[in-house]
Coordinates of C-alpha atoms in Angstrom, one line a residue:
X1 CA -18.0 44.2 -98.3
X2 CA -18.5 40.7 -97.0
X3 CA -16.9 38.7 -94.1
X4 CA -16.5 34.8 -92.9
X5 CA -15.0 33.1 -90.1
X6 CA -13.1 30.7 -90.8
X7 CA -12.1 27.5 -88.1
X8 CA -13.9 29.3 -84.7
X9 CA -15.8 26.3 -83.2
X10 CA -17.7 26.7 -80.0
X11 CA -15.8 26.9 -77.1
X12 CA -17.3 24.3 -74.3
X13 CA -16.2 24.1 -69.8
X14 CA -16.4 21.2 -67.6
X15 CA -17.6 22.6 -64.6
X16 CA -16.8 19.9 -61.7
X17 CA -19.0 20.0 -58.6
X18 CA -17.9 18.3 -54.9
X19 CA -21.2 16.6 -53.9
X20 CA -18.9 13.6 -51.8
X21 CA -18.7 14.4 -48.4
X22 CA -15.7 13.2 -45.9
X23 CA -15.5 10.1 -43.3
X24 CA -14.4 11.3 -40.3
X25 CA -13.3 8.8 -37.7
X26 CA -14.1 8.7 -33.8
X27 CA -12.1 10.8 -31.1
X28 CA -10.7 8.7 -28.1
X29 CA -10.9 10.8 -24.7
X30 CA -7.3 10.5 -22.3
X31 CA -6.3 11.5 -19.5
X32 CA -4.0 14.4 -20.5
X33 CA -0.2 14.4 -19.7
X34 CA 1.2 17.6 -18.1
X35 CA -2.3 18.7 -16.8
X36 CA -3.5 20.0 -14.5
X37 CA -6.4 19.5 -11.9
X38 CA -8.6 22.7 -10.9
X39 CA -10.9 22.1 -7.8
X40 CA -13.2 19.9 -9.5
X41 CA -12.3 20.3 -13.5
X42 CA -9.2 17.6 -14.8
X43 CA -7.3 18.0 -18.5
X44 CA -8.7 15.5 -20.9
X45 CA -6.9 14.9 -24.4
X46 CA -9.5 14.1 -26.9
X47 CA -7.9 12.7 -30.1
X48 CA -9.4 12.1 -33.4
X49 CA -7.8 9.6 -36.6
X50 CA -7.8 11.6 -39.7
X51 CA -11.4 12.2 -41.9
X52 CA -10.8 11.3 -45.9
X53 CA -11.9 12.5 -48.8
X54 CA -11.6 10.9 -51.7
X55 CA -11.1 14.1 -54.0
X56 CA -11.0 16.7 -52.1
X57 CA -8.6 18.1 -48.9
X58 CA -9.9 18.2 -45.0
X59 CA -10.8 22.0 -44.5
X60 CA -11.5 21.4 -40.4
X61 CA -13.2 20.0 -38.4
X62 CA -16.2 20.4 -35.7
X63 CA -16.0 19.0 -31.8
X64 CA -19.5 19.2 -29.1
X65 CA -19.1 17.2 -25.9
X66 CA -21.9 15.6 -23.7
X67 CA -21.3 15.1 -19.5
X68 CA -23.9 12.6 -18.0
X69 CA -25.6 12.1 -21.3
X70 CA -26.8 15.8 -21.4
X71 CA -27.3 17.3 -25.0
X72 CA -24.5 18.1 -27.1
X73 CA -22.8 21.1 -26.3
X74 CA -19.7 22.8 -28.9
X75 CA -16.3 22.9 -28.3
X76 CA -15.4 24.9 -31.1
X77 CA -13.6 25.0 -34.4
X78 CA -10.5 23.2 -36.2
X79 CA -8.5 23.5 -39.0
X80 CA -7.9 20.6 -40.8
X81 CA -4.7 20.4 -39.6
X82 CA -5.7 19.8 -35.7
X83 CA -6.2 15.9 -35.0
X84 CA -7.2 16.3 -30.8
X85 CA -7.9 19.0 -28.2
X86 CA -8.1 19.7 -23.6
X87 CA -10.7 19.7 -23.0
X88 CA -11.3 20.4 -18.7
X89 CA -13.9 18.0 -16.9
X90 CA -15.4 18.2 -13.8
X91 CA -14.5 13.8 -12.4
X92 CA -16.7 11.9 -11.1
X93 CA -18.9 11.7 -14.8
X94 CA -18.9 10.3 -17.5
X95 CA -18.1 12.6 -20.8
X96 CA -18.7 11.9 -24.7
X97 CA -17.2 13.7 -27.3
X98 CA -18.0 13.3 -30.6
X99 CA -16.5 15.0 -34.1
X100 CA -16.9 16.1 -38.0
X101 CA -14.8 17.5 -40.6
X102 CA -15.7 19.5 -43.4
X103 CA -13.8 19.3 -46.4
X104 CA -12.6 22.0 -49.0
X105 CA -15.5 21.5 -50.8
X106 CA -18.0 23.0 -47.6
X107 CA -19.1 19.4 -47.7
X108 CA -19.8 18.0 -44.0
X109 CA -19.4 14.5 -42.8
X110 CA -22.0 12.5 -40.2
X111 CA -20.8 12.7 -36.3
X112 CA -18.1 10.6 -34.8
X113 CA -18.8 9.4 -31.6
X114 CA -16.7 7.4 -28.8
X115 CA -16.4 5.7 -26.0
X116 CA -17.9 7.9 -22.8
X117 CA -14.8 8.3 -20.4
X118 CA -16.2 8.8 -16.3
X119 CA -13.0 10.1 -14.6
X120 CA -13.2 9.7 -11.0
X121 CA -10.4 10.6 -8.5
X122 CA -9.2 9.3 -6.0
X123 CA -6.8 11.9 -3.1
X124 CA -4.1 11.1 -1.6
X125 CA -5.8 10.1 2.2
X126 CA -8.0 7.4 0.2
X127 CA -7.6 3.8 2.3
X128 CA -7.4 2.4 -1.4
X129 CA -3.7 3.5 -1.8
X130 CA -1.5 1.4 0.4
X131 CA 1.6 2.7 1.1
X132 CA 4.1 1.7 2.9
X133 CA 6.7 2.6 5.6
X134 CA 8.4 6.4 5.6
X135 CA 4.7 8.8 4.1
X136 CA 3.7 11.0 6.2
X137 CA 0.9 13.4 6.0
X138 CA 0.9 17.3 5.2
X139 CA -1.9 20.4 5.5
X140 CA -1.1 21.6 2.5
X141 CA -3.8 24.3 1.1
X142 CA -2.7 24.3 -1.9
X143 CA -3.0 20.5 -2.5
X144 CA -6.9 19.2 -4.2
X145 CA -8.2 18.7 -0.6
X146 CA -5.7 20.0 1.7
X147 CA -3.7 18.0 2.4
X148 CA -0.1 15.9 0.7
X149 CA 0.9 13.5 1.4
X150 CA 5.0 12.9 0.9
X151 CA 8.0 10.9 1.1
X152 CA 10.3 11.0 3.7
X153 CA 12.6 7.9 2.5
X154 CA 13.7 7.0 -1.1
X155 CA 11.9 3.6 -1.8
X156 CA 8.4 4.7 0.3
X157 CA 6.1 3.4 -1.7
X158 CA 2.0 4.1 -2.7
X159 CA 0.3 0.8 -4.3
X160 CA -3.4 1.3 -5.5
X161 CA -5.6 -1.5 -7.8
X162 CA -7.4 0.1 -10.5
X163 CA -10.2 -1.1 -12.8
X164 CA -8.9 1.8 -15.4
X165 CA -8.4 1.9 -19.3
X166 CA -6.1 5.3 -18.2
X167 CA -4.3 7.0 -15.2
X168 CA -2.5 10.3 -14.1
X169 CA -0.8 10.9 -11.0
X170 CA -1.3 13.9 -10.0
X171 CA 1.4 16.2 -8.0
X172 CA 3.3 19.5 -7.1
X173 CA 6.4 20.0 -9.2
X174 CA 9.7 22.3 -8.3
X175 CA 12.8 22.9 -7.8
X176 CA 13.0 21.2 -4.7
X177 CA 10.9 18.0 -5.6
X178 CA 12.1 14.4 -6.9
X179 CA 11.2 11.4 -8.6
X180 CA 8.8 8.7 -8.4
X181 CA 9.5 5.2 -10.1
X182 CA 6.0 3.8 -11.9
X183 CA 5.4 0.4 -11.6
X184 CA 2.0 -1.6 -13.3
X185 CA 1.6 -4.9 -12.1
X186 CA 5.6 -4.8 -11.7
X187 CA 6.1 -4.0 -15.2
X188 CA 8.8 -1.5 -14.6
X189 CA 7.5 2.0 -16.9
X190 CA 10.0 4.9 -16.3
X191 CA 10.8 7.0 -14.0
X192 CA 9.3 10.1 -13.2
X193 CA 10.3 13.9 -12.5
X194 CA 8.7 16.3 -10.4
X195 CA 11.8 19.1 -10.9
X196 CA 10.6 22.3 -12.0
X197 CA 12.2 25.8 -12.5
X198 CA 9.0 27.5 -11.0
X199 CA 7.0 25.3 -8.5
X200 CA 3.8 24.9 -9.5
X201 CA 0.6 22.1 -7.8
X202 CA -1.5 20.0 -9.3
X203 CA 0.2 19.0 -11.6
X204 CA -0.4 15.6 -14.2
X205 CA 3.2 13.8 -14.5
X206 CA 2.6 11.0 -15.6
X207 CA -0.3 9.7 -17.0
X208 CA -1.1 6.5 -19.5
X209 CA -3.4 4.9 -21.5
X210 CA -4.1 1.1 -21.9
X211 CA -6.1 -0.8 -24.1
X212 CA -9.1 -2.2 -21.9
X213 CA -10.2 -1.4 -18.6
X214 CA -9.1 -4.5 -16.9
X215 CA -7.7 -4.5 -13.0
X216 CA -4.2 -3.0 -13.0
X217 CA -2.2 -2.1 -10.0
X218 CA -0.1 0.7 -10.4
X219 CA 2.6 1.2 -7.6
X220 CA 4.5 4.5 -7.0
X221 CA 8.5 4.3 -5.4
X222 CA 10.0 7.8 -4.0
X223 CA 14.1 8.7 -5.3
X224 CA 15.3 12.0 -3.0
X225 CA 18.7 13.0 -2.7
X226 CA 19.4 15.4 0.2
X227 CA 18.7 18.9 -2.4
X228 CA 15.5 16.9 -4.6
X229 CA 13.8 16.1 -1.4
X230 CA 10.3 16.5 -2.2
X231 CA 8.4 14.0 -3.1
X232 CA 4.3 14.6 -3.3
X233 CA 1.4 12.7 -4.0
X234 CA -2.1 14.4 -4.5
X235 CA -4.0 12.9 -6.1
X236 CA -4.7 9.6 -8.8
X237 CA -7.3 10.9 -11.4
X238 CA -8.1 7.6 -13.3
X239 CA -11.1 6.7 -16.5
X240 CA -13.0 3.8 -17.7

């Protein structure tokens, strides 16, 4: 018997190889609200815009950092939904961060490098912080330099001029702590609470980032009540 195939066509398959790499954007480092000051290390938040890819989803990111121009050091890898990380870096140094992205096909972008951030610190005893009447200095071993400045009345003020693009206030928090009203160049920024159910030290209770590093006048005005009678300043961090 003889058999003949009828109506069969050769099968074809199209294989698409995704080779176009993603594009990453430069990260920005700022002092981290609700961070901590521990010894010589301050909390910095490093954020980066979402990477783009014409054909493939972004699968993840890799972050590196460099201090004072030294070699790049790996910070870690992050999934595609993560766009920031908190790092603890030394004040008194300049820090730079760079990020790259990988897509679902395994293609890596070029590194995108951010601008450097130099971090400085003013202790509460620094003369450049000009205080009104109504402050007392306390020895306190858990403070950054073992002292605090405590407001003894509502309205006591502390003022400093800083050429910085990011600023953070460092203070203890606790159940008896009051508030600071914060002004920048005379413009009211809000009332910052130092309250916490459990006491903690060297907390970055307020942070703000500005468009540039031109000189700014930062003013704090204490607000206290009979119950919440402690309004303490430990230090001011700034970055430029």
